[in-house]
Amino acid sequence: MLTKIHTFIDKYNVPLKPGYEELIFKFSLMLLVLDGSTGWNAQILMRITCTLMLVFGKYAGNKLFWGIIISVLLLSNSLQWYMLDNHKILFMYWVLLLTMYLWLEKDTEYIRANSKLLIGLVMLFAVVQKVLNEFLTPGFLHGRFLFDSRFMLITHFLTDIPVELLYKSKQSMTMLNALPIHQSFVQLKSTPLMATSIYIFQVFGLVVEFLVSILFLGGKKDSNAKDISLIIFCIGTYFIFPVIGFSSILLLLGIAQSTAKIRPYYIIAFIVLQFIKVPWQELLYYIENASF
Amino acid sequence: MKFLQSLENRLVCVLLIVVAVIQMYNSQFDTLTPWKGGGFGMFSTNKKANITAVGYKANGDSILINVVANKFDLPISKNFLKSTLNYPKERKLERLGKLIATSYLQPDTIKETPKNLDKRTYEQLKKNPEFYHTIYTPRHYQNEKMAIAGNATKIERVKIKLYNTDFYEEGLLYKKSYLKEIEVTN
């Protein structure tokens, strides 16, 4: 019985070519283990399937397993669509692309061209949404830094407003959220310097994002400019907005569409971006306040 | 034929565009937040849906309800509440109202009224201390005896009110604005 199952599974093995193919498939499996799905049921299945595919390398390109992975992702993501972070959705498109590559027996150009387009489209939609909503008006990012507890220590360093006061405002906002009173508000504290510097950063970020989208949608496939812009965007953005999942999938797509010459720089960026996990804000606060 | 071939080659990108366009339509003309739903609108707005609830007991007394999810996802699950806040559709709000109206509500005293609330709200809170002094959280009890021991109460109907919270650079205000309300009877 076991031999029969084994033979059946082996029938769907696609040997991955060393180098490019092996790199992107194994990288994708690793990200699927780390942060590919949402919800315990899908996560358990991903961890088991993808870890075994990585450990027993000949299954890393198994069409049947990739078919199972994308089916689980599609089902689990569709059930919780309005809760999913966008990088999980982007990752689902990427896994769909890899699965189609295996089943339809496409050449590697299929992956390269599509991953370049995917980066460009994601960046373009991110820019369009920012323009449609209030991102261009002064105050969007300023507000974020004042009421989002992930950035409150940065606000403290930039403004010298005591941390206790910032957290007190957070408590007031929690209270406000429970009150059924129209036009009620909490007044926050900041400085003009903070408002100006954050607005400059906000506009600069949008320009870079737009530039990345243009270079990826309209640029040549072997242009280094697009790769440099994406790497700068990832490092510049994700150290402040620590969304490691988004940076990882963007860099993986970057690797998939890049030339062999620029690929090592993406790997270096991936290594550098792992340091997002260092609690910089808390460490700086500790150094500033601890009596050595 | 050539068109179909190129469509097949770019199918995943076409799917991304279709999903993103639908998401943008729903976030611009309906209540879906730009942050979710596959339109890549993260960090594009500070607007966020905010849901409050006021319960009415059989004797006519009104109580303030804390709309939060609970441990073990009973009576309100974390995923359902998150999904409702991200896309507060009418039927989800009705279901939320039903969950609150049928559950036990455990009282908690509000110890301190924040000083940096606006003057009008602060005065309203002071004017009606009985209502604003206690906030009730929907809770699941394994039996009625435990609920009575925990001072939990039941209501006859609930008014679910939907607001938007946003940040205003002028005056540095975190402010909420009323959108709509529904009433659900137990």
Coordinates of N, CA, C and O in Angstrom, one line a residue, chain A residues 80-86 89-90 93 96-97 100 104 106 110 113-114 117-118 121-122 125-126 128-130 132-135 138-140 142-144 146-147 150-151 168-169 172-173 175-190 195 241 246, chain B residues 5 8-13 15-17 19-20 23-24 28 32 34-47 50 52 54 64 79 82-83 86-87 110 114 116-118 120-121 124-125 132 135 161 163 165-167 169 171-178:
Chain A
Q80 N -11.7 33.9 5.0 CA -11.3 35.0 5.9 C -10.8 36.2 5.1 O -9.9 36.9 5.6
W81 N -11.4 36.4 4.0 CA -10.9 37.4 3.0 C -10.7 38.8 3.6 O -9.7 39.5 3.4
Y82 N -11.7 39.3 4.4 CA -11.7 40.7 4.8 C -10.8 40.8 6.1 O -10.8 41.9 6.7
M83 N -10.2 39.8 6.5 CA -9.3 39.9 7.7 C -7.8 39.8 7.2 O -6.9 40.1 8.0
L84 N -7.6 39.3 6.0 CA -6.2 39.0 5.6 C -5.4 40.2 5.3 O -5.9 41.2 4.8
D85 N -4.1 40.1 5.7 CA -3.2 41.2 5.3 C -2.9 41.1 3.8 O -2.9 39.9 3.3
N86 N -2.6 42.2 3.2 CA -2.4 42.1 1.7 C -1.2 41.3 1.3 O -1.3 40.7 0.2
I89 N -2.3 37.8 0.6 CA -3.0 37.7 -0.7 C -2.0 37.7 -1.8 O -2.1 36.9 -2.8
L90 N -1.0 38.6 -1.7 CA 0.1 38.6 -2.8 C 0.8 37.2 -2.8 O 1.1 36.7 -3.9
Y93 N -1.2 34.7 -4.7 CA -1.0 34.9 -6.2 C 0.3 34.2 -6.6 O 0.4 33.6 -7.7
L96 N 0.1 30.5 -6.7 CA -0.7 30.1 -7.8 C 0.1 30.1 -9.1 O 0.0 29.2 -9.9
L97 N 1.0 31.1 -9.2 CA 1.9 31.3 -10.3 C 2.8 30.1 -10.4 O 3.0 29.5 -11.5
M100 N 0.9 26.9 -11.4 CA 0.6 26.9 -12.9 C 1.8 26.7 -13.7 O 1.8 26.0 -14.7
L104 N 1.4 23.6 -16.1 CA 1.3 23.9 -17.5 C 2.7 23.8 -18.2 O 2.8 24.1 -19.4
K106 N 5.5 25.5 -18.1 CA 5.9 26.8 -18.7 C 7.5 26.9 -18.6 O 8.1 26.1 -17.8
Y110 N 8.2 32.7 -17.9 CA 6.8 32.8 -17.4 C 6.9 33.4 -16.0 O 6.1 34.3 -15.6
A113 N 8.6 37.1 -16.0 CA 7.7 38.2 -16.5 C 6.5 38.5 -15.6 O 6.2 39.6 -15.3
N114 N 5.9 37.4 -15.0 CA 4.8 37.6 -14.1 C 5.2 38.2 -12.8 O 4.5 39.1 -12.3
L117 N 5.7 41.9 -13.3 CA 4.4 42.6 -13.4 C 3.7 42.6 -12.0 O 3.1 43.7 -11.7
L118 N 3.8 41.6 -11.2 CA 3.1 41.5 -9.9 C 3.6 42.7 -9.0 O 2.9 43.4 -8.4
L121 N 2.3 46.0 -10.3 CA 0.9 46.2 -10.0 C 0.6 46.5 -8.6 O -0.2 47.3 -8.2
V122 N 1.3 45.7 -7.7 CA 1.0 45.9 -6.2 C 1.4 47.4 -5.9 O 0.7 48.1 -5.2
F125 N -1.2 49.9 -7.4 CA -2.5 49.9 -6.6 C -2.3 50.6 -5.3 O -3.1 51.3 -4.8
A126 N -1.1 50.3 -4.7 CA -0.8 51.0 -3.4 C -0.8 52.5 -3.6 O -1.3 53.3 -2.7
V128 N -2.3 54.3 -6.1 CA -3.6 54.7 -6.5 C -4.5 54.8 -5.2 O -5.2 55.8 -5.0
Q129 N -4.4 53.8 -4.4 CA -5.3 53.8 -3.1 C -4.9 55.0 -2.2 O -5.7 55.7 -1.6
K130 N -3.6 55.3 -2.2 CA -3.1 56.4 -1.3 C -3.7 57.7 -1.9 O -4.1 58.6 -1.1
L132 N -6.4 58.1 -3.8 CA -7.8 58.1 -3.7 C -8.2 58.5 -2.3 O -9.3 59.1 -2.0
N133 N -7.5 58.0 -1.3 CA -7.8 58.3 0.1 C -7.0 59.5 0.5 O -6.6 60.2 -0.3
E134 N -6.9 59.7 1.8 CA -6.3 61.0 2.2 C -4.8 61.1 2.4 O -4.3 62.0 3.1
F135 N -4.1 60.1 1.8 CA -2.7 60.1 2.1 C -1.9 61.3 1.6 O -0.9 61.7 2.3
P138 N -1.7 66.7 4.4 CA -0.8 66.6 5.5 C -1.5 66.0 6.7 O -2.7 66.3 6.9
G139 N -0.9 65.2 7.5 CA -1.5 64.7 8.7 C -1.8 63.2 8.6 O -2.0 62.6 9.7
F140 N -1.8 62.6 7.5 CA -2.1 61.2 7.5 C -1.1 60.4 8.3 O -1.4 59.7 9.3
H142 N 1.3 61.6 10.2 CA 1.4 62.3 11.5 C 0.4 61.6 12.5 O 0.8 61.3 13.6
G143 N -0.8 61.5 12.0 CA -1.8 60.9 12.9 C -1.5 59.5 13.3 O -1.6 59.1 14.4
R144 N -1.0 58.7 12.3 CA -0.6 57.3 12.5 C 0.4 57.2 13.6 O 0.4 56.4 14.5
L146 N 0.8 59.3 16.0 CA 0.3 59.8 17.3 C -0.6 58.8 17.9 O -0.7 58.7 19.1
F147 N -1.4 58.0 17.1 CA -2.3 57.1 17.8 C -2.1 55.6 17.6 O -2.7 54.8 18.2
R150 N 2.3 51.2 17.8 CA 3.5 50.6 17.2 C 4.6 51.7 17.0 O 5.8 51.4 16.9
F151 N 4.1 53.0 16.8 CA 5.1 54.0 16.5 C 5.2 55.1 17.6 O 5.9 56.1 17.5
K168 N -1.5 57.5 27.6 CA -2.7 58.0 28.2 C -3.7 58.4 27.1 O -4.9 58.1 27.2
S169 N -3.2 59.0 26.1 CA -4.0 59.4 24.9 C -4.6 58.2 24.3 O -5.8 58.1 23.9
S172 N -7.5 57.1 26.3 CA -8.6 57.9 26.1 C -9.3 57.5 24.8 O -10.5 57.5 24.7
M173 N -8.5 57.2 23.8 CA -9.1 56.8 22.5 C -9.9 55.4 22.6 O -10.9 55.3 22.0
M175 N -11.4 54.5 25.3 CA -12.7 54.9 26.0 C -13.6 55.5 25.0 O -14.8 55.2 25.0
L176 N -13.1 56.4 24.2 CA -13.9 57.1 23.2 C -14.6 56.1 22.2 O -15.7 56.3 21.8
N177 N -13.8 55.1 21.9 CA -14.4 54.1 21.0 C -15.7 53.4 21.5 O -16.5 52.9 20.8
A178 N -15.8 53.4 22.9 CA -17.0 52.7 23.5 C -18.2 53.7 23.6 O -19.3 53.2 23.8
L179 N -17.9 54.9 23.4 CA -19.0 55.9 23.7 C -19.9 56.2 22.4 O -19.3 56.5 21.4
P180 N -21.2 56.1 22.6 CA -22.0 56.4 21.5 C -22.3 57.9 21.3 O -23.5 58.3 21.4
I181 N -21.3 58.7 21.1 CA -21.5 60.1 21.1 C -20.8 60.7 19.8 O -19.6 60.6 19.6
H182 N -21.7 61.2 18.9 CA -21.3 61.8 17.6 C -20.4 63.0 17.8 O -20.6 63.8 18.7
Q183 N -19.3 63.1 17.0 CA -18.4 64.2 17.0 C -17.6 64.4 18.3 O -17.0 65.4 18.6
S184 N -17.5 63.3 19.1 CA -16.7 63.3 20.3 C -15.2 63.2 19.9 O -15.0 62.5 18.8
F185 N -14.3 63.7 20.6 CA -12.9 63.6 20.2 C -11.9 63.7 21.3 O -12.3 64.1 22.4
V186 N -10.7 63.2 21.0 CA -9.6 63.3 21.9 C -8.6 64.2 21.3 O -8.3 64.0 20.1
Q187 N -8.0 65.1 22.0 CA -7.0 66.0 21.5 C -5.6 65.4 21.8 O -5.3 65.1 22.9
L188 N -4.8 65.3 20.7 CA -3.5 64.7 20.9 C -2.4 65.7 20.9 O -2.7 66.9 20.6
K189 N -1.2 65.3 21.3 CA -0.1 66.3 21.4 C 1.0 66.0 20.4 O 1.3 64.8 20.2
S190 N 1.6 67.1 19.8 CA 2.7 66.9 18.9 C 3.4 68.2 18.8 O 3.1 69.1 19.5
A195 N 5.3 67.3 12.7 CA 4.3 67.3 11.6 C 5.0 67.5 10.3 O 4.8 66.8 9.3
F241 N 8.1 50.7 9.2 CA 6.8 49.9 9.3 C 7.2 48.5 9.3 O 7.3 47.9 8.2
F246 N 5.5 41.4 4.3 CA 5.4 42.1 3.0 C 6.8 42.2 2.4 O 7.0 42.0 1.2
Chain B
Q5 N -3.9 33.1 -25.6 CA -2.6 32.6 -25.2 C -1.9 33.6 -24.2 O -1.4 33.3 -23.1
E8 N -3.7 33.6 -20.9 CA -3.2 32.5 -20.1 C -1.9 32.8 -19.4 O -1.6 32.5 -18.3
N9 N -1.0 33.4 -20.2 CA 0.3 33.7 -19.7 C 0.3 34.7 -18.5 O 1.2 34.8 -17.7
R10 N -0.7 35.6 -18.5 CA -0.8 36.7 -17.5 C -2.0 36.5 -16.6 O -2.5 37.4 -16.0
L11 N -2.5 35.3 -16.5 CA -3.8 35.0 -15.8 C -3.7 35.5 -14.3 O -4.6 36.1 -13.8
V12 N -2.6 35.2 -13.6 CA -2.4 35.6 -12.2 C -2.5 37.1 -12.1 O -3.1 37.6 -11.1
C13 N -1.8 37.8 -13.0 CA -1.8 39.3 -12.9 C -3.2 39.8 -13.2 O -3.7 40.8 -12.5
L15 N -6.0 38.3 -12.5 CA -6.8 38.0 -11.3 C -6.5 39.1 -10.2 O -7.4 39.6 -9.6
L16 N -5.2 39.5 -10.1 CA -4.9 40.5 -9.1 C -5.6 41.8 -9.4 O -6.2 42.5 -8.6
I17 N -5.6 42.2 -10.7 CA -6.2 43.4 -11.2 C -7.8 43.4 -10.9 O -8.3 44.3 -10.3
V19 N -9.5 41.5 -8.8 CA -9.8 41.6 -7.3 C -9.5 43.0 -6.8 O -10.4 43.5 -6.0
A20 N -8.4 43.6 -7.2 CA -8.1 45.0 -6.7 C -9.1 46.0 -7.1 O -9.5 46.9 -6.3
Q23 N -12.2 45.5 -5.0 CA -11.9 46.0 -3.7 C -12.0 47.5 -3.7 O -12.6 48.1 -2.7
M24 N -11.4 48.2 -4.7 CA -11.5 49.6 -4.7 C -12.9 50.2 -4.8 O -13.2 51.2 -4.2
Q28 N -14.6 52.5 -2.0 CA -14.9 53.8 -2.3 C -16.4 54.1 -2.2 O -16.9 55.1 -1.8
L32 N -16.2 49.0 3.0 CA -15.0 48.2 3.1 C -13.8 49.1 3.4 O -13.6 50.1 2.7
P34 N -10.1 50.4 3.0 CA -9.1 50.2 1.9 C -7.9 49.3 2.4 O -7.2 48.7 1.5
W35 N -7.7 49.1 3.7 CA -6.6 48.3 4.2 C -6.8 46.8 3.8 O -5.8 46.1 3.7
K36 N -8.0 46.3 3.6 CA -8.2 44.9 3.5 C -8.9 44.5 2.2 O -9.5 45.4 1.6
G37 N -8.9 43.3 1.8 CA -9.7 42.8 0.6 C -8.9 42.7 -0.7 O -9.5 42.5 -1.7
G38 N -7.5 42.9 -0.6 CA -6.7 42.6 -1.8 C -6.6 43.8 -2.8 O -6.2 43.6 -3.9
G39 N -6.8 45.0 -2.3 CA -6.7 46.2 -3.1 C -5.3 46.9 -2.8 O -5.1 47.9 -3.4
F40 N -4.6 46.4 -1.9 CA -3.2 46.9 -1.5 C -3.3 48.4 -1.1 O -2.5 49.2 -1.4
G41 N -4.3 48.7 -0.3 CA -4.5 50.1 0.2 C -4.1 50.2 1.7 O -4.5 51.1 2.4
M42 N -3.1 49.4 2.1 CA -2.6 49.5 3.4 C -1.9 50.9 3.6 O -1.3 51.4 2.7
F43 N -2.0 51.5 4.8 CA -1.4 52.8 5.0 C -1.9 53.9 4.0 O -1.1 54.7 3.6
S44 N -3.2 53.8 3.7 CA -3.7 54.8 2.8 C -4.7 55.7 3.5 O -5.1 56.8 3.0
T45 N -5.2 55.3 4.6 CA -6.2 56.1 5.3 C -6.2 55.8 6.8 O -5.8 54.7 7.3
N46 N -6.6 56.8 7.6 CA -6.7 56.6 9.1 C -8.1 56.3 9.5 O -8.4 56.1 10.7
K47 N -9.0 56.4 8.5 CA -10.4 56.1 8.8 C -10.6 54.7 9.2 O -10.1 53.8 8.6
N50 N -16.0 52.1 13.7 CA -16.1 51.9 15.1 C -17.6 51.6 15.5 O -18.5 52.2 15.0
T52 N -20.4 50.9 18.4 CA -20.8 51.0 19.8 C -22.2 50.3 20.0 O -22.9 50.1 19.0
V54 N -25.8 50.1 22.7 CA -26.6 50.5 23.9 C -27.7 49.4 24.0 O -28.4 49.2 23.1
L64 N -24.7 50.8 28.7 CA -23.6 51.0 27.8 C -22.9 49.6 27.6 O -22.5 49.0 28.6
N79 N -12.5 36.7 15.1 CA -12.5 36.8 13.6 C -13.8 37.5 13.1 O -13.7 38.3 12.2
K82 N -13.5 41.2 13.9 CA -12.5 41.9 13.0 C -13.1 42.0 11.6 O -12.9 43.1 11.0
S83 N -13.7 41.0 11.1 CA -14.3 41.0 9.7 C -15.4 42.1 9.7 O -15.5 42.8 8.7
N86 N -13.8 45.5 9.6 CA -13.2 45.8 8.3 C -14.2 46.0 7.2 O -13.9 46.7 6.2
Y87 N -15.4 45.4 7.3 CA -16.4 45.5 6.3 C -17.8 45.5 7.0 O -18.4 44.4 7.0
I110 N -16.4 51.9 35.3 CA -15.3 52.8 34.6 C -14.7 53.6 35.7 O -15.4 54.5 36.3
P114 N -11.3 59.9 31.2 CA -10.1 60.6 30.7 C -10.3 62.1 30.6 O -11.4 62.6 30.2
N116 N -8.6 64.3 28.7 CA -8.4 64.9 27.4 C -9.6 64.6 26.4 O -9.4 64.8 25.2
L117 N -10.7 64.2 26.9 CA -11.9 64.1 26.0 C -12.4 65.5 25.8 O -12.2 66.3 26.6
D118 N -13.1 65.7 24.7 CA -13.6 67.1 24.4 C -14.6 67.5 25.5 O -15.2 66.6 26.1
R120 N -17.6 68.9 25.5 CA -19.0 68.5 25.4 C -19.2 67.0 25.8 O -20.1 66.7 26.6
T121 N -18.3 66.1 25.4 CA -18.4 64.7 25.8 C -18.2 64.5 27.3 O -18.9 63.8 27.9
Q124 N -21.2 65.6 29.1 CA -22.3 64.6 28.9 C -22.1 63.4 29.8 O -23.0 62.9 30.3
L125 N -20.8 63.0 30.0 CA -20.5 61.9 30.8 C -20.8 62.2 32.3 O -21.3 61.3 33.0
Y132 N -23.0 56.2 32.2 CA -21.6 56.1 31.8 C -20.6 55.5 32.9 O -19.5 55.4 32.6
I135 N -19.9 49.8 32.3 CA -19.9 49.3 30.9 C -20.0 47.8 31.0 O -19.4 47.1 31.8
K161 N -24.7 51.1 16.9 CA -24.4 52.4 16.2 C -23.0 52.3 15.5 O -22.0 51.9 16.2
Y163 N -19.9 54.1 13.7 CA -19.2 55.4 13.5 C -17.9 55.2 12.7 O -17.5 54.1 12.5
T165 N -13.9 56.5 12.9 CA -12.9 57.4 13.6 C -11.9 57.8 12.6 O -11.6 57.1 11.7
D166 N -11.4 59.0 12.8 CA -10.3 59.5 11.9 C -9.5 60.5 12.7 O -9.8 61.0 13.7
F167 N -8.3 60.8 12.0 CA -7.4 61.8 12.6 C -7.5 63.1 11.8 O -7.5 63.1 10.6
E169 N -5.7 66.7 11.2 CA -4.4 67.5 11.5 C -4.7 68.8 12.2 O -4.0 69.2 13.1
G171 N -5.9 70.9 14.8 CA -6.3 70.7 16.1 C -5.8 69.3 16.7 O -6.0 69.0 17.9
L172 N -5.2 68.5 15.9 CA -4.7 67.2 16.2 C -5.8 66.3 16.9 O -5.6 65.9 18.1
L173 N -6.9 66.2 16.2 CA -8.0 65.5 16.9 C -8.2 64.1 16.4 O -8.1 63.8 15.2
Y174 N -8.5 63.2 17.3 CA -8.9 61.8 17.0 C -10.4 61.9 17.2 O -10.8 62.0 18.4
K175 N -11.2 61.8 16.2 CA -12.6 62.2 16.3 C -13.5 61.1 15.7 O -13.1 60.4 14.7
K176 N -14.7 60.9 16.3 CA -15.6 59.9 15.7 C -16.8 60.6 15.1 O -17.3 61.6 15.6
S177 N -17.3 60.1 14.0 CA -18.5 60.6 13.3 C -19.5 59.5 13.1 O -19.2 58.4 12.7
Y178 N -20.8 59.8 13.4 CA -21.9 58.9 13.3 C -22.2 58.5 11.8 O -22.2 59.4 11.0

